Amino acid sequence: MKQKRAYKYRIYPTDEQKQVLARIFGCCRFVYNWALRQKTDAFYKEQQRLYYKDLSEALTQLKKQPEYTWLSEVSSVPLQQALRHLDKAFLHFFEGHAEYPTFKKRHDQQSATYTDNAFRWDGTDLMLAKMHAPLDIVWSCPLPKGAKPSSITITKDCASRYFVSILVEEDIPQLPSTDRSIGADLGLKSFVVLSDGEVIGNPKFFREDEKKLAKAQRRHAKKKKGSKNREKARKKVAKIHARITDRRRDFSHKLSTRLIRENQTICVEDLAVKNMVKNHKLSKAISDVSWSEFVSQLEYKARWYGRHLVKIDKWYPSSKRCFDCGHILDSLALDVREWTCPECVVHHDRDINAAQNIHAVGLTVFEACGEAVRPGTVKAKPGTPQRNRKAS
Ligand SMILES: [Zn+2]
C-alpha cells in the first residue's frame, strides 16, 4: 500500500534565494492573516462561514487592486497553499484539537508550501518557481529511489535555519505482526510511563536546557524594546528553543519507533488541547508540544507499519480509577504520586496505574471494533463499555 511520507532536510539558500524566500514568506503570512481576518469578520458580522473556495476567489480579486499588486510578483501556488493551511487550522479548531487560529508574526517560524506545478525535481536537483538555481540541500538520508515529490514545504525556524520538507508516496513494508500490546500514560514527571511499569524520559535530560532557556528569556525581557541588544537576546532565546525542540523530537522519534516495532496495539490518551489544564509554565508548554508530536508520530507510524493506535478520550478517569478493583476516587491532586485504594487497599504508583487503565480500556475499545479495523488510529467515543477486566 502506498503511504505518504515527508522527508525533511536542512538547506542553505544563497543570498538571492533568501531574498526570494523572504518575500514569499511575507506574502504567505500576509495572505494567511488577511484570510483569517476575513473569516473571523464574516462570522461575527454576518454569521457566515467562508471556505477555501470563497477565499481563493476573494484573493484573486484582492490581487487586482492596485495597492496589492505586489502579491502577484511571487509564485501564486504558496499563497493558495497558505489558504489551505488556514483551512486545516480551522479544522483542528473545530475538532477540538487546537485553539482558535491566531495571526502569524514576523518572528514566528515561516513557511511556504509548493505543489508540483511550482517546483521541478529531476532526481538530483530541486528548483523552485521564480528561482534561478537549485536549492543546496544536505541529504542526511536519501529520498526513496524514483520518488516523485507531490509537494514541498520550505521553512525558516526562529533560529534562522532553513529546511525543506519533501512529501513523497512510497511503499512502506509492514512489520511482522505480534500479539503484544501496551498502554502509555503521558506524564508530567516523566515523559511516558508504560503499563508494564517502564518509566521513560528522565526529566533531567530536558531540565538543563529548560533552565538555560528560562535564563535567556529573562535576559531578553530586560533589554530595551527595539534595541540591538534585545534583538541579539531574542536570537539567543530562539537558538536554545530550537535545540530543545530538536532534542525532544529526536527522543520522541526513537521512542515512537520502538513502541510501534514492539507492539501491535498501543493505547494512549487523546490530548485534546481544549481539555488540558491551562498552565503557562514553560516546562508545561514544552511538554504539551512534545506530547502532541509524540502521539502524531505514533499515529502515522501505526498507519505505515500496519499497527493500531487506540486513542482514549480525556473523559476516561485513567488516573483516578483503581486498576485492580475499578473503584474511582472523587479527586486526586496532581502532586500525589502514589495512593492506596480505599476499596481493595492496593497501593498504586499514579502513572503506572493510569497506564494500566489506558491499556485495558484501549483493548476493550479495540476488540469492540473488531479485528477488521484498518491499521491506523481507533478512537474511543463516550459510551464505550468499560468492563472491569485486567489486560493480559
Ligand atoms: Zn482498588
mmCIF file of C-alpha atoms and ligand atoms in Angstrom:
data_model
loop_
_atom_site.group_PDB
_atom_site.id
_atom_site.type_symbol
_atom_site.label_atom_id
_atom_site.label_comp_id
_atom_site.label_asym_id
_atom_site.label_seq_id
_atom_site.Cartn_x
_atom_site.Cartn_y
_atom_site.Cartn_z
ATOM 1 C CA MET A 1 0.000 0.000 0.000
ATOM 2 C CA LYS A 2 1.277 3.467 -0.897
ATOM 3 C CA GLN A 3 1.837 5.805 2.025
ATOM 4 C CA LYS A 4 2.624 9.484 2.145
ATOM 5 C CA ARG A 5 5.839 10.296 3.910
ATOM 6 C CA ALA A 6 7.699 13.559 4.408
ATOM 7 C CA TYR A 7 11.474 13.814 4.332
ATOM 8 C CA LYS A 8 12.976 16.853 5.989
ATOM 9 C CA TYR A 9 16.423 18.256 5.197
ATOM 10 C CA ARG A 10 18.452 21.270 6.143
ATOM 11 C CA ILE A 11 19.023 23.658 3.247
ATOM 12 C CA TYR A 12 21.464 26.506 2.718
ATOM 13 C CA PRO A 13 19.865 29.056 0.385
ATOM 14 C CA THR A 14 22.038 31.586 -1.441
ATOM 15 C CA ASP A 15 21.576 35.272 -0.623
ATOM 16 C CA GLU A 16 19.438 35.648 -3.713
ATOM 17 C CA GLN A 17 17.279 32.681 -2.704
ATOM 18 C CA LYS A 18 16.985 34.046 0.822
ATOM 19 C CA GLN A 19 15.541 37.232 -0.663
ATOM 20 C CA VAL A 20 13.046 35.316 -2.793
ATOM 21 C CA LEU A 21 12.078 33.236 0.232
ATOM 22 C CA ALA A 22 11.758 36.278 2.492
ATOM 23 C CA ARG A 23 9.288 37.776 0.014
ATOM 24 C CA ILE A 24 7.305 34.587 -0.353
ATOM 25 C CA PHE A 25 7.201 34.056 3.425
ATOM 26 C CA GLY A 26 5.986 37.609 3.855
ATOM 27 C CA CYS A 27 3.271 37.201 1.223
ATOM 28 C CA CYS A 28 2.142 33.848 2.663
ATOM 29 C CA ARG A 29 1.958 35.380 6.106
ATOM 30 C CA PHE A 30 0.005 38.332 4.733
ATOM 31 C CA VAL A 31 -2.470 36.076 2.909
ATOM 32 C CA TYR A 32 -2.913 33.815 5.920
ATOM 33 C CA ASN A 33 -3.571 36.759 8.249
ATOM 34 C CA TRP A 34 -5.809 38.507 5.741
ATOM 35 C CA ALA A 35 -7.884 35.334 5.244
ATOM 36 C CA LEU A 36 -8.107 34.731 8.987
ATOM 37 C CA ARG A 37 -9.435 38.271 9.334
ATOM 38 C CA GLN A 38 -11.975 37.737 6.539
ATOM 39 C CA LYS A 39 -13.174 34.503 8.073
ATOM 40 C CA THR A 40 -13.489 35.916 11.569
ATOM 41 C CA ASP A 41 -15.243 39.093 10.390
ATOM 42 C CA ALA A 42 -17.655 37.202 8.149
ATOM 43 C CA PHE A 43 -18.610 35.037 11.040
ATOM 44 C CA TYR A 44 -19.056 37.806 13.622
ATOM 45 C CA LYS A 45 -20.756 40.310 11.341
ATOM 46 C CA GLU A 46 -22.894 38.036 9.200
ATOM 47 C CA GLN A 47 -22.722 34.615 10.880
ATOM 48 C CA GLN A 48 -21.385 33.394 7.597
ATOM 49 C CA ARG A 49 -18.743 30.725 7.114
ATOM 50 C CA LEU A 50 -16.147 31.308 4.432
ATOM 51 C CA TYR A 51 -14.463 28.308 2.838
ATOM 52 C CA TYR A 52 -11.297 27.818 0.832
ATOM 53 C CA LYS A 53 -13.159 28.421 -2.437
ATOM 54 C CA ASP A 54 -14.602 31.748 -1.257
ATOM 55 C CA LEU A 55 -11.270 32.964 -0.003
ATOM 56 C CA SER A 56 -9.422 31.824 -3.084
ATOM 57 C CA GLU A 57 -11.802 33.884 -5.221
ATOM 58 C CA ALA A 58 -11.500 36.866 -2.895
ATOM 59 C CA LEU A 59 -7.716 36.598 -3.085
ATOM 60 C CA THR A 60 -7.822 36.758 -6.882
ATOM 61 C CA GLN A 61 -9.886 39.951 -6.576
ATOM 62 C CA LEU A 62 -7.547 41.375 -3.969
ATOM 63 C CA LYS A 63 -4.519 40.872 -6.214
ATOM 64 C CA LYS A 64 -6.213 43.031 -8.878
ATOM 65 C CA GLN A 65 -6.370 46.049 -6.584
ATOM 66 C CA PRO A 66 -3.548 48.497 -7.304
ATOM 67 C CA GLU A 67 -2.234 48.535 -3.727
ATOM 68 C CA TYR A 68 -1.879 44.750 -3.665
ATOM 69 C CA THR A 69 -0.170 44.097 -6.999
ATOM 70 C CA TRP A 70 2.969 43.043 -5.087
ATOM 71 C CA LEU A 71 1.132 39.821 -4.279
ATOM 72 C CA SER A 72 1.320 38.929 -7.989
ATOM 73 C CA GLU A 73 5.087 39.244 -8.028
ATOM 74 C CA VAL A 74 5.579 35.963 -6.186
ATOM 75 C CA SER A 75 4.533 32.443 -7.186
ATOM 76 C CA SER A 76 0.787 32.139 -6.615
ATOM 77 C CA VAL A 77 0.950 28.491 -5.504
ATOM 78 C CA PRO A 78 2.296 29.046 -1.961
ATOM 79 C CA LEU A 79 -0.350 31.758 -1.450
ATOM 80 C CA GLN A 80 -3.111 29.302 -2.310
ATOM 81 C CA GLN A 81 -1.471 26.804 -0.001
ATOM 82 C CA ALA A 82 -1.499 29.378 2.816
ATOM 83 C CA LEU A 83 -5.298 29.399 2.465
ATOM 84 C CA ARG A 84 -5.270 25.598 2.687
ATOM 85 C CA HIS A 85 -3.166 25.780 5.850
ATOM 86 C CA LEU A 86 -5.701 28.137 7.376
ATOM 87 C CA ASP A 87 -8.482 25.705 6.452
ATOM 88 C CA LYS A 88 -6.604 22.976 8.261
ATOM 89 C CA ALA A 89 -6.051 25.182 11.311
ATOM 90 C CA PHE A 90 -9.816 25.767 11.492
ATOM 91 C CA LEU A 91 -10.498 22.060 11.068
ATOM 92 C CA HIS A 92 -8.240 21.306 14.043
ATOM 93 C CA PHE A 93 -10.018 24.015 15.988
ATOM 94 C CA PHE A 94 -13.496 22.683 15.238
ATOM 95 C CA GLU A 95 -12.388 19.162 16.099
ATOM 96 C CA GLY A 96 -11.223 20.446 19.464
ATOM 97 C CA HIS A 97 -7.546 19.692 18.887
ATOM 98 C CA ALA A 98 -6.311 23.259 18.717
ATOM 99 C CA GLU A 99 -7.053 26.770 19.831
ATOM 100 C CA TYR A 100 -8.653 29.336 17.535
ATOM 101 C CA PRO A 101 -6.114 30.205 14.794
ATOM 102 C CA THR A 102 -4.008 33.269 15.516
ATOM 103 C CA PHE A 103 -2.217 35.762 13.312
ATOM 104 C CA LYS A 104 1.247 34.779 12.171
ATOM 105 C CA LYS A 105 4.046 37.078 13.232
ATOM 106 C CA ARG A 106 7.288 38.069 11.589
ATOM 107 C CA HIS A 107 9.408 36.380 14.247
ATOM 108 C CA ASP A 108 7.497 33.078 14.237
ATOM 109 C CA GLN A 109 8.547 30.140 12.157
ATOM 110 C CA GLN A 110 7.919 30.977 8.488
ATOM 111 C CA SER A 111 6.779 28.521 5.863
ATOM 112 C CA ALA A 112 5.724 28.247 2.244
ATOM 113 C CA THR A 113 4.329 25.181 0.504
ATOM 114 C CA TYR A 114 4.777 24.481 -3.191
ATOM 115 C CA THR A 115 2.733 21.892 -5.066
ATOM 116 C CA ASP A 116 4.285 20.045 -8.001
ATOM 117 C CA ASN A 117 3.331 22.704 -10.556
ATOM 118 C CA ALA A 118 5.586 25.195 -8.762
ATOM 119 C CA PHE A 119 8.815 23.239 -8.429
ATOM 120 C CA ARG A 120 10.945 20.933 -10.545
ATOM 121 C CA TRP A 121 12.634 17.779 -9.295
ATOM 122 C CA ASP A 122 14.869 15.856 -11.666
ATOM 123 C CA GLY A 123 16.068 13.201 -9.257
ATOM 124 C CA THR A 124 19.071 15.239 -8.128
ATOM 125 C CA ASP A 125 18.154 18.900 -8.022
ATOM 126 C CA LEU A 126 15.174 20.762 -6.645
ATOM 127 C CA MET A 127 14.259 24.018 -8.309
ATOM 128 C CA LEU A 128 11.554 26.353 -7.012
ATOM 129 C CA ALA A 129 9.385 28.687 -9.071
ATOM 130 C CA LYS A 130 10.970 32.130 -9.501
ATOM 131 C CA MET A 131 14.423 30.880 -8.552
ATOM 132 C CA HIS A 132 17.441 30.662 -10.820
ATOM 133 C CA ALA A 133 19.448 27.971 -9.088
ATOM 134 C CA PRO A 134 18.591 24.669 -7.407
ATOM 135 C CA LEU A 135 18.466 24.526 -3.616
ATOM 136 C CA ASP A 136 21.579 23.450 -1.738
ATOM 137 C CA ILE A 137 20.178 20.503 0.240
ATOM 138 C CA VAL A 138 22.017 18.470 2.879
ATOM 139 C CA TRP A 139 20.893 14.928 2.071
ATOM 140 C CA SER A 140 21.093 13.498 5.567
ATOM 141 C CA CYS A 141 19.256 10.405 4.318
ATOM 142 C CA PRO A 142 18.401 9.509 0.720
ATOM 143 C CA LEU A 143 14.977 10.025 -0.819
ATOM 144 C CA PRO A 144 13.484 6.690 -1.943
ATOM 145 C CA LYS A 145 14.544 5.733 -5.470
ATOM 146 C CA GLY A 146 12.327 7.163 -8.185
ATOM 147 C CA ALA A 147 10.433 9.299 -5.664
ATOM 148 C CA LYS A 148 8.041 11.832 -7.181
ATOM 149 C CA PRO A 149 7.511 14.613 -4.646
ATOM 150 C CA SER A 150 3.888 15.778 -4.567
ATOM 151 C CA SER A 151 4.555 18.885 -2.526
ATOM 152 C CA ILE A 152 7.414 20.561 -0.747
ATOM 153 C CA THR A 153 7.467 22.964 2.168
ATOM 154 C CA ILE A 154 10.254 25.401 2.902
ATOM 155 C CA THR A 155 10.537 26.586 6.489
ATOM 156 C CA LYS A 156 12.717 29.063 8.282
ATOM 157 C CA ASP A 157 12.718 28.492 12.017
ATOM 158 C CA CYS A 158 13.075 31.113 14.736
ATOM 159 C CA ALA A 159 16.812 30.470 14.852
ATOM 160 C CA SER A 160 17.009 31.426 11.128
ATOM 161 C CA ARG A 161 17.685 27.887 9.920
ATOM 162 C CA TYR A 162 16.140 26.803 6.638
ATOM 163 C CA PHE A 163 14.625 23.397 5.952
ATOM 164 C CA VAL A 164 12.837 21.670 3.114
ATOM 165 C CA SER A 165 10.238 19.007 3.740
ATOM 166 C CA ILE A 166 9.588 16.793 0.716
ATOM 167 C CA LEU A 167 6.348 14.832 0.580
ATOM 168 C CA VAL A 168 6.513 11.582 -1.404
ATOM 169 C CA GLU A 169 4.370 8.497 -1.851
ATOM 170 C CA GLU A 170 6.113 5.235 -1.230
ATOM 171 C CA ASP A 171 5.647 1.578 -0.410
ATOM 172 C CA ILE A 172 6.487 1.023 3.232
ATOM 173 C CA PRO A 173 6.909 -2.662 4.111
ATOM 174 C CA GLN A 174 4.629 -3.676 7.012
ATOM 175 C CA LEU A 175 6.177 -5.074 10.174
ATOM 176 C CA PRO A 176 5.543 -8.750 11.051
ATOM 177 C CA SER A 177 2.550 -8.865 13.376
ATOM 178 C CA THR A 178 2.877 -9.553 17.092
ATOM 179 C CA ASP A 179 0.343 -10.144 19.855
ATOM 180 C CA ARG A 180 1.928 -7.661 22.226
ATOM 181 C CA SER A 181 0.098 -4.504 23.219
ATOM 182 C CA ILE A 182 0.781 -1.674 25.625
ATOM 183 C CA GLY A 183 -0.762 1.359 27.316
ATOM 184 C CA ALA A 184 1.152 4.624 27.624
ATOM 185 C CA ASP A 185 0.458 7.423 30.055
ATOM 186 C CA LEU A 186 1.941 10.762 29.079
ATOM 187 C CA GLY A 187 3.128 12.131 32.367
ATOM 188 C CA LEU A 188 4.420 15.349 33.826
ATOM 189 C CA LYS A 189 7.097 13.826 35.990
ATOM 190 C CA SER A 190 8.421 11.563 33.267
ATOM 191 C CA PHE A 191 7.777 11.726 29.567
ATOM 192 C CA VAL A 192 5.955 8.413 29.254
ATOM 193 C CA VAL A 193 5.003 5.644 31.688
ATOM 194 C CA LEU A 194 4.097 2.269 30.198
ATOM 195 C CA SER A 195 1.534 -0.191 31.517
ATOM 196 C CA ASP A 196 4.279 -2.781 32.043
ATOM 197 C CA GLY A 197 5.843 -0.434 34.570
ATOM 198 C CA GLU A 198 8.608 1.051 32.423
ATOM 199 C CA VAL A 199 9.254 4.730 33.027
ATOM 200 C CA ILE A 200 10.761 6.562 30.057
ATOM 201 C CA GLY A 201 12.230 10.010 29.728
ATOM 202 C CA ASN A 202 14.330 11.185 32.580
ATOM 203 C CA PRO A 203 13.231 14.774 33.156
ATOM 204 C CA LYS A 204 16.852 15.715 33.905
ATOM 205 C CA PHE A 205 17.513 15.129 30.252
ATOM 206 C CA PHE A 206 15.335 18.137 29.452
ATOM 207 C CA ARG A 207 15.599 20.233 32.571
ATOM 208 C CA GLU A 208 19.057 21.616 31.976
ATOM 209 C CA ASP A 209 18.016 23.005 28.603
ATOM 210 C CA GLU A 210 14.877 24.466 30.126
ATOM 211 C CA LYS A 211 16.880 26.300 32.768
ATOM 212 C CA LYS A 212 19.075 27.820 30.088
ATOM 213 C CA LEU A 213 16.014 28.835 28.123
ATOM 214 C CA ALA A 214 14.349 30.469 31.119
ATOM 215 C CA LYS A 215 17.537 32.416 31.836
ATOM 216 C CA ALA A 216 17.812 33.611 28.240
ATOM 217 C CA GLN A 217 14.157 34.643 28.282
ATOM 218 C CA ARG A 218 14.617 36.667 31.435
ATOM 219 C CA ARG A 219 17.601 38.400 29.878
ATOM 220 C CA HIS A 220 15.615 39.139 26.736
ATOM 221 C CA ALA A 221 12.755 40.644 28.720
ATOM 222 C CA LYS A 222 15.108 43.064 30.478
ATOM 223 C CA LYS A 223 16.563 44.567 27.282
ATOM 224 C CA LYS A 224 15.181 47.817 25.939
ATOM 225 C CA LYS A 225 12.475 47.360 23.299
ATOM 226 C CA GLY A 226 13.702 47.899 19.752
ATOM 227 C CA SER A 227 17.365 47.866 20.793
ATOM 228 C CA LYS A 228 20.097 45.867 19.082
ATOM 229 C CA ASN A 229 20.784 44.010 22.294
ATOM 230 C CA ARG A 230 17.181 42.954 22.550
ATOM 231 C CA GLU A 231 17.314 41.512 19.050
ATOM 232 C CA LYS A 232 20.522 39.687 19.965
ATOM 233 C CA ALA A 233 18.877 38.295 23.095
ATOM 234 C CA ARG A 234 15.852 37.221 21.076
ATOM 235 C CA LYS A 235 18.052 35.261 18.694
ATOM 236 C CA LYS A 236 19.732 33.569 21.627
ATOM 237 C CA VAL A 237 16.338 32.503 23.011
ATOM 238 C CA ALA A 238 15.324 31.193 19.603
ATOM 239 C CA LYS A 239 18.522 29.186 19.286
ATOM 240 C CA ILE A 240 18.084 27.454 22.628
ATOM 241 C CA HIS A 241 14.446 26.819 21.844
ATOM 242 C CA ALA A 242 15.369 25.254 18.515
ATOM 243 C CA ARG A 243 17.887 22.972 20.193
ATOM 244 C CA ILE A 244 15.348 21.803 22.768
ATOM 245 C CA THR A 245 12.810 21.111 20.039
ATOM 246 C CA ASP A 246 15.371 19.105 18.051
ATOM 247 C CA ARG A 247 16.466 17.031 21.013
ATOM 248 C CA ARG A 248 12.931 16.295 22.061
ATOM 249 C CA ARG A 249 11.874 15.380 18.549
ATOM 250 C CA ASP A 250 14.801 13.018 18.211
ATOM 251 C CA PHE A 251 13.958 11.408 21.535
ATOM 252 C CA SER A 252 10.320 11.057 20.615
ATOM 253 C CA HIS A 253 11.107 9.541 17.205
ATOM 254 C CA LYS A 254 13.262 6.842 18.774
ATOM 255 C CA LEU A 255 10.594 6.036 21.340
ATOM 256 C CA SER A 256 7.648 6.004 18.935
ATOM 257 C CA THR A 257 9.544 3.752 16.515
ATOM 258 C CA ARG A 258 10.422 1.382 19.328
ATOM 259 C CA LEU A 259 6.846 1.155 20.651
ATOM 260 C CA ILE A 260 5.475 0.599 17.155
ATOM 261 C CA ARG A 261 8.039 -2.144 16.479
ATOM 262 C CA GLU A 262 7.370 -3.967 19.735
ATOM 263 C CA ASN A 263 3.576 -3.745 19.881
ATOM 264 C CA GLN A 264 0.627 -4.471 17.640
ATOM 265 C CA THR A 265 -1.685 -2.174 19.573
ATOM 266 C CA ILE A 266 -0.730 0.935 21.520
ATOM 267 C CA CYS A 267 -3.242 2.736 23.728
ATOM 268 C CA VAL A 268 -2.820 6.398 24.669
ATOM 269 C CA GLU A 269 -4.971 9.198 25.971
ATOM 270 C CA ASP A 270 -6.239 11.674 23.427
ATOM 271 C CA LEU A 271 -4.698 15.027 24.189
ATOM 272 C CA ALA A 272 -7.359 17.473 23.202
ATOM 273 C CA VAL A 273 -5.716 20.811 23.873
ATOM 274 C CA LYS A 274 -9.106 22.186 24.795
ATOM 275 C CA ASN A 275 -9.407 19.891 27.754
ATOM 276 C CA MET A 276 -5.915 20.360 29.031
ATOM 277 C CA VAL A 277 -5.310 22.169 32.236
ATOM 278 C CA LYS A 278 -4.221 25.668 31.418
ATOM 279 C CA ASN A 279 -0.757 26.181 32.758
ATOM 280 C CA HIS A 280 1.564 28.721 31.289
ATOM 281 C CA LYS A 281 4.635 27.363 32.952
ATOM 282 C CA LEU A 282 7.406 26.977 30.439
ATOM 283 C CA SER A 283 8.138 23.298 31.009
ATOM 284 C CA LYS A 284 4.445 22.517 30.714
ATOM 285 C CA ALA A 285 4.195 24.339 27.416
ATOM 286 C CA ILE A 286 7.139 22.421 26.060
ATOM 287 C CA SER A 287 5.771 19.058 27.228
ATOM 288 C CA ASP A 288 2.441 19.793 25.581
ATOM 289 C CA VAL A 289 4.126 20.318 22.252
ATOM 290 C CA SER A 290 6.292 17.242 22.511
ATOM 291 C CA TRP A 291 3.374 15.066 23.597
ATOM 292 C CA SER A 292 1.200 16.004 20.698
ATOM 293 C CA GLU A 293 4.165 15.447 18.418
ATOM 294 C CA PHE A 294 4.775 12.037 20.006
ATOM 295 C CA VAL A 295 1.144 10.997 19.558
ATOM 296 C CA SER A 296 1.086 12.141 15.948
ATOM 297 C CA GLN A 297 4.281 10.174 15.290
ATOM 298 C CA LEU A 298 2.637 7.071 16.772
ATOM 299 C CA GLU A 299 -0.360 7.804 14.611
ATOM 300 C CA TYR A 300 1.362 7.897 11.271
ATOM 301 C CA LYS A 301 3.874 5.165 12.093
ATOM 302 C CA ALA A 302 0.963 2.883 13.054
ATOM 303 C CA ARG A 303 -0.537 3.565 9.642
ATOM 304 C CA TRP A 304 2.755 2.947 7.857
ATOM 305 C CA TYR A 305 3.661 -0.301 9.563
ATOM 306 C CA GLY A 306 0.212 -1.883 9.949
ATOM 307 C CA ARG A 307 -0.129 -1.280 13.698
ATOM 308 C CA HIS A 308 -3.018 0.133 15.722
ATOM 309 C CA LEU A 309 -3.116 3.195 17.898
ATOM 310 C CA VAL A 310 -6.131 3.465 20.183
ATOM 311 C CA LYS A 311 -6.844 6.947 21.497
ATOM 312 C CA ILE A 312 -8.845 7.163 24.686
ATOM 313 C CA ASP A 313 -10.873 10.310 25.197
ATOM 314 C CA LYS A 314 -9.941 12.544 28.104
ATOM 315 C CA TRP A 315 -13.290 11.815 29.783
ATOM 316 C CA TYR A 316 -11.951 8.489 30.893
ATOM 317 C CA PRO A 317 -10.752 8.750 34.546
ATOM 318 C CA SER A 318 -7.499 6.888 33.972
ATOM 319 C CA SER A 319 -5.656 8.362 36.959
ATOM 320 C CA LYS A 320 -8.471 8.253 39.485
ATOM 321 C CA ARG A 321 -9.601 4.715 38.741
ATOM 322 C CA CYS A 322 -8.116 1.785 40.628
ATOM 323 C CA PHE A 323 -6.893 -0.692 38.048
ATOM 324 C CA ASP A 324 -7.332 -3.637 40.389
ATOM 325 C CA CYS A 325 -10.927 -3.203 41.568
ATOM 326 C CA GLY A 326 -12.361 -0.389 39.426
ATOM 327 C CA HIS A 327 -13.006 1.967 42.340
ATOM 328 C CA ILE A 328 -12.992 5.618 41.246
ATOM 329 C CA LEU A 329 -11.637 8.295 43.578
ATOM 330 C CA ASP A 330 -13.531 11.579 43.912
ATOM 331 C CA SER A 331 -10.368 13.540 43.310
ATOM 332 C CA LEU A 332 -6.633 13.087 43.013
ATOM 333 C CA ALA A 333 -4.386 16.128 43.250
ATOM 334 C CA LEU A 334 -1.694 16.499 40.589
ATOM 335 C CA ASP A 335 1.160 16.246 43.065
ATOM 336 C CA VAL A 336 0.014 12.939 44.568
ATOM 337 C CA ARG A 337 2.386 10.412 43.009
ATOM 338 C CA GLU A 338 1.241 7.333 44.951
ATOM 339 C CA TRP A 339 -2.050 6.352 46.520
ATOM 340 C CA THR A 340 -3.777 3.433 48.206
ATOM 341 C CA CYS A 341 -7.186 2.303 47.023
ATOM 342 C CA PRO A 342 -9.737 2.636 49.873
ATOM 343 C CA GLU A 343 -11.689 -0.277 48.413
ATOM 344 C CA CYS A 344 -9.125 -3.021 47.779
ATOM 345 C CA VAL A 345 -6.140 -1.499 49.625
ATOM 346 C CA VAL A 346 -3.782 -1.961 46.666
ATOM 347 C CA HIS A 347 -1.007 0.642 46.638
ATOM 348 C CA HIS A 348 -0.627 2.403 43.285
ATOM 349 C CA ASP A 349 2.021 4.388 41.508
ATOM 350 C CA ARG A 350 -0.098 7.117 39.955
ATOM 351 C CA ASP A 351 1.292 6.904 36.425
ATOM 352 C CA ILE A 352 1.636 3.133 36.153
ATOM 353 C CA ASN A 353 -1.947 2.693 37.375
ATOM 354 C CA ALA A 354 -3.095 5.220 34.758
ATOM 355 C CA ALA A 355 -1.141 3.449 32.004
ATOM 356 C CA GLN A 356 -2.696 0.111 33.011
ATOM 357 C CA ASN A 357 -6.179 1.617 32.863
ATOM 358 C CA ILE A 358 -5.468 3.165 29.483
ATOM 359 C CA HIS A 359 -4.187 -0.178 28.233
ATOM 360 C CA ALA A 360 -7.249 -2.086 29.483
ATOM 361 C CA VAL A 361 -9.869 0.329 28.178
ATOM 362 C CA GLY A 362 -7.962 0.685 24.905
ATOM 363 C CA LEU A 363 -8.024 -3.048 24.296
ATOM 364 C CA THR A 364 -11.743 -3.189 25.143
ATOM 365 C CA VAL A 365 -12.432 -0.464 22.604
ATOM 366 C CA PHE A 366 -10.244 -2.161 20.042
ATOM 367 C CA GLU A 367 -11.901 -5.550 20.483
ATOM 368 C CA ALA A 368 -15.335 -3.951 20.309
ATOM 369 C CA CYS A 369 -14.388 -2.529 16.908
ATOM 370 C CA GLY A 370 -13.345 -5.990 15.776
ATOM 371 C CA GLU A 371 -10.241 -7.180 14.061
ATOM 372 C CA ALA A 372 -11.426 -5.711 10.791
ATOM 373 C CA VAL A 373 -10.193 -2.211 11.601
ATOM 374 C CA ARG A 374 -7.692 -0.764 9.191
ATOM 375 C CA PRO A 375 -4.240 -0.010 10.540
ATOM 376 C CA GLY A 376 -4.022 3.464 11.971
ATOM 377 C CA THR A 377 -5.948 5.187 14.684
ATOM 378 C CA VAL A 378 -9.027 3.966 16.508
ATOM 379 C CA LYS A 379 -10.873 6.494 18.639
ATOM 380 C CA ALA A 380 -12.711 5.709 21.814
ATOM 381 C CA LYS A 381 -16.007 7.577 21.921
ATOM 382 C CA PRO A 382 -18.005 8.323 25.054
ATOM 383 C CA GLY A 383 -20.359 5.488 25.829
ATOM 384 C CA THR A 384 -17.833 2.794 25.095
ATOM 385 C CA PRO A 385 -18.384 -0.047 27.539
ATOM 386 C CA GLN A 386 -15.777 -0.050 30.303
ATOM 387 C CA ARG A 387 -15.726 -3.590 31.505
ATOM 388 C CA ASN A 388 -13.775 -4.188 34.635
ATOM 389 C CA ARG A 389 -11.180 -6.514 33.281
ATOM 390 C CA LYS A 390 -7.480 -6.889 33.508
ATOM 391 C CA ALA A 391 -5.324 -6.675 30.466
ATOM 392 C CA SER A 392 -3.400 -9.817 29.777
HETATM 393 ZN ZN ZN B 1 -9.000 -0.855 44.300
#
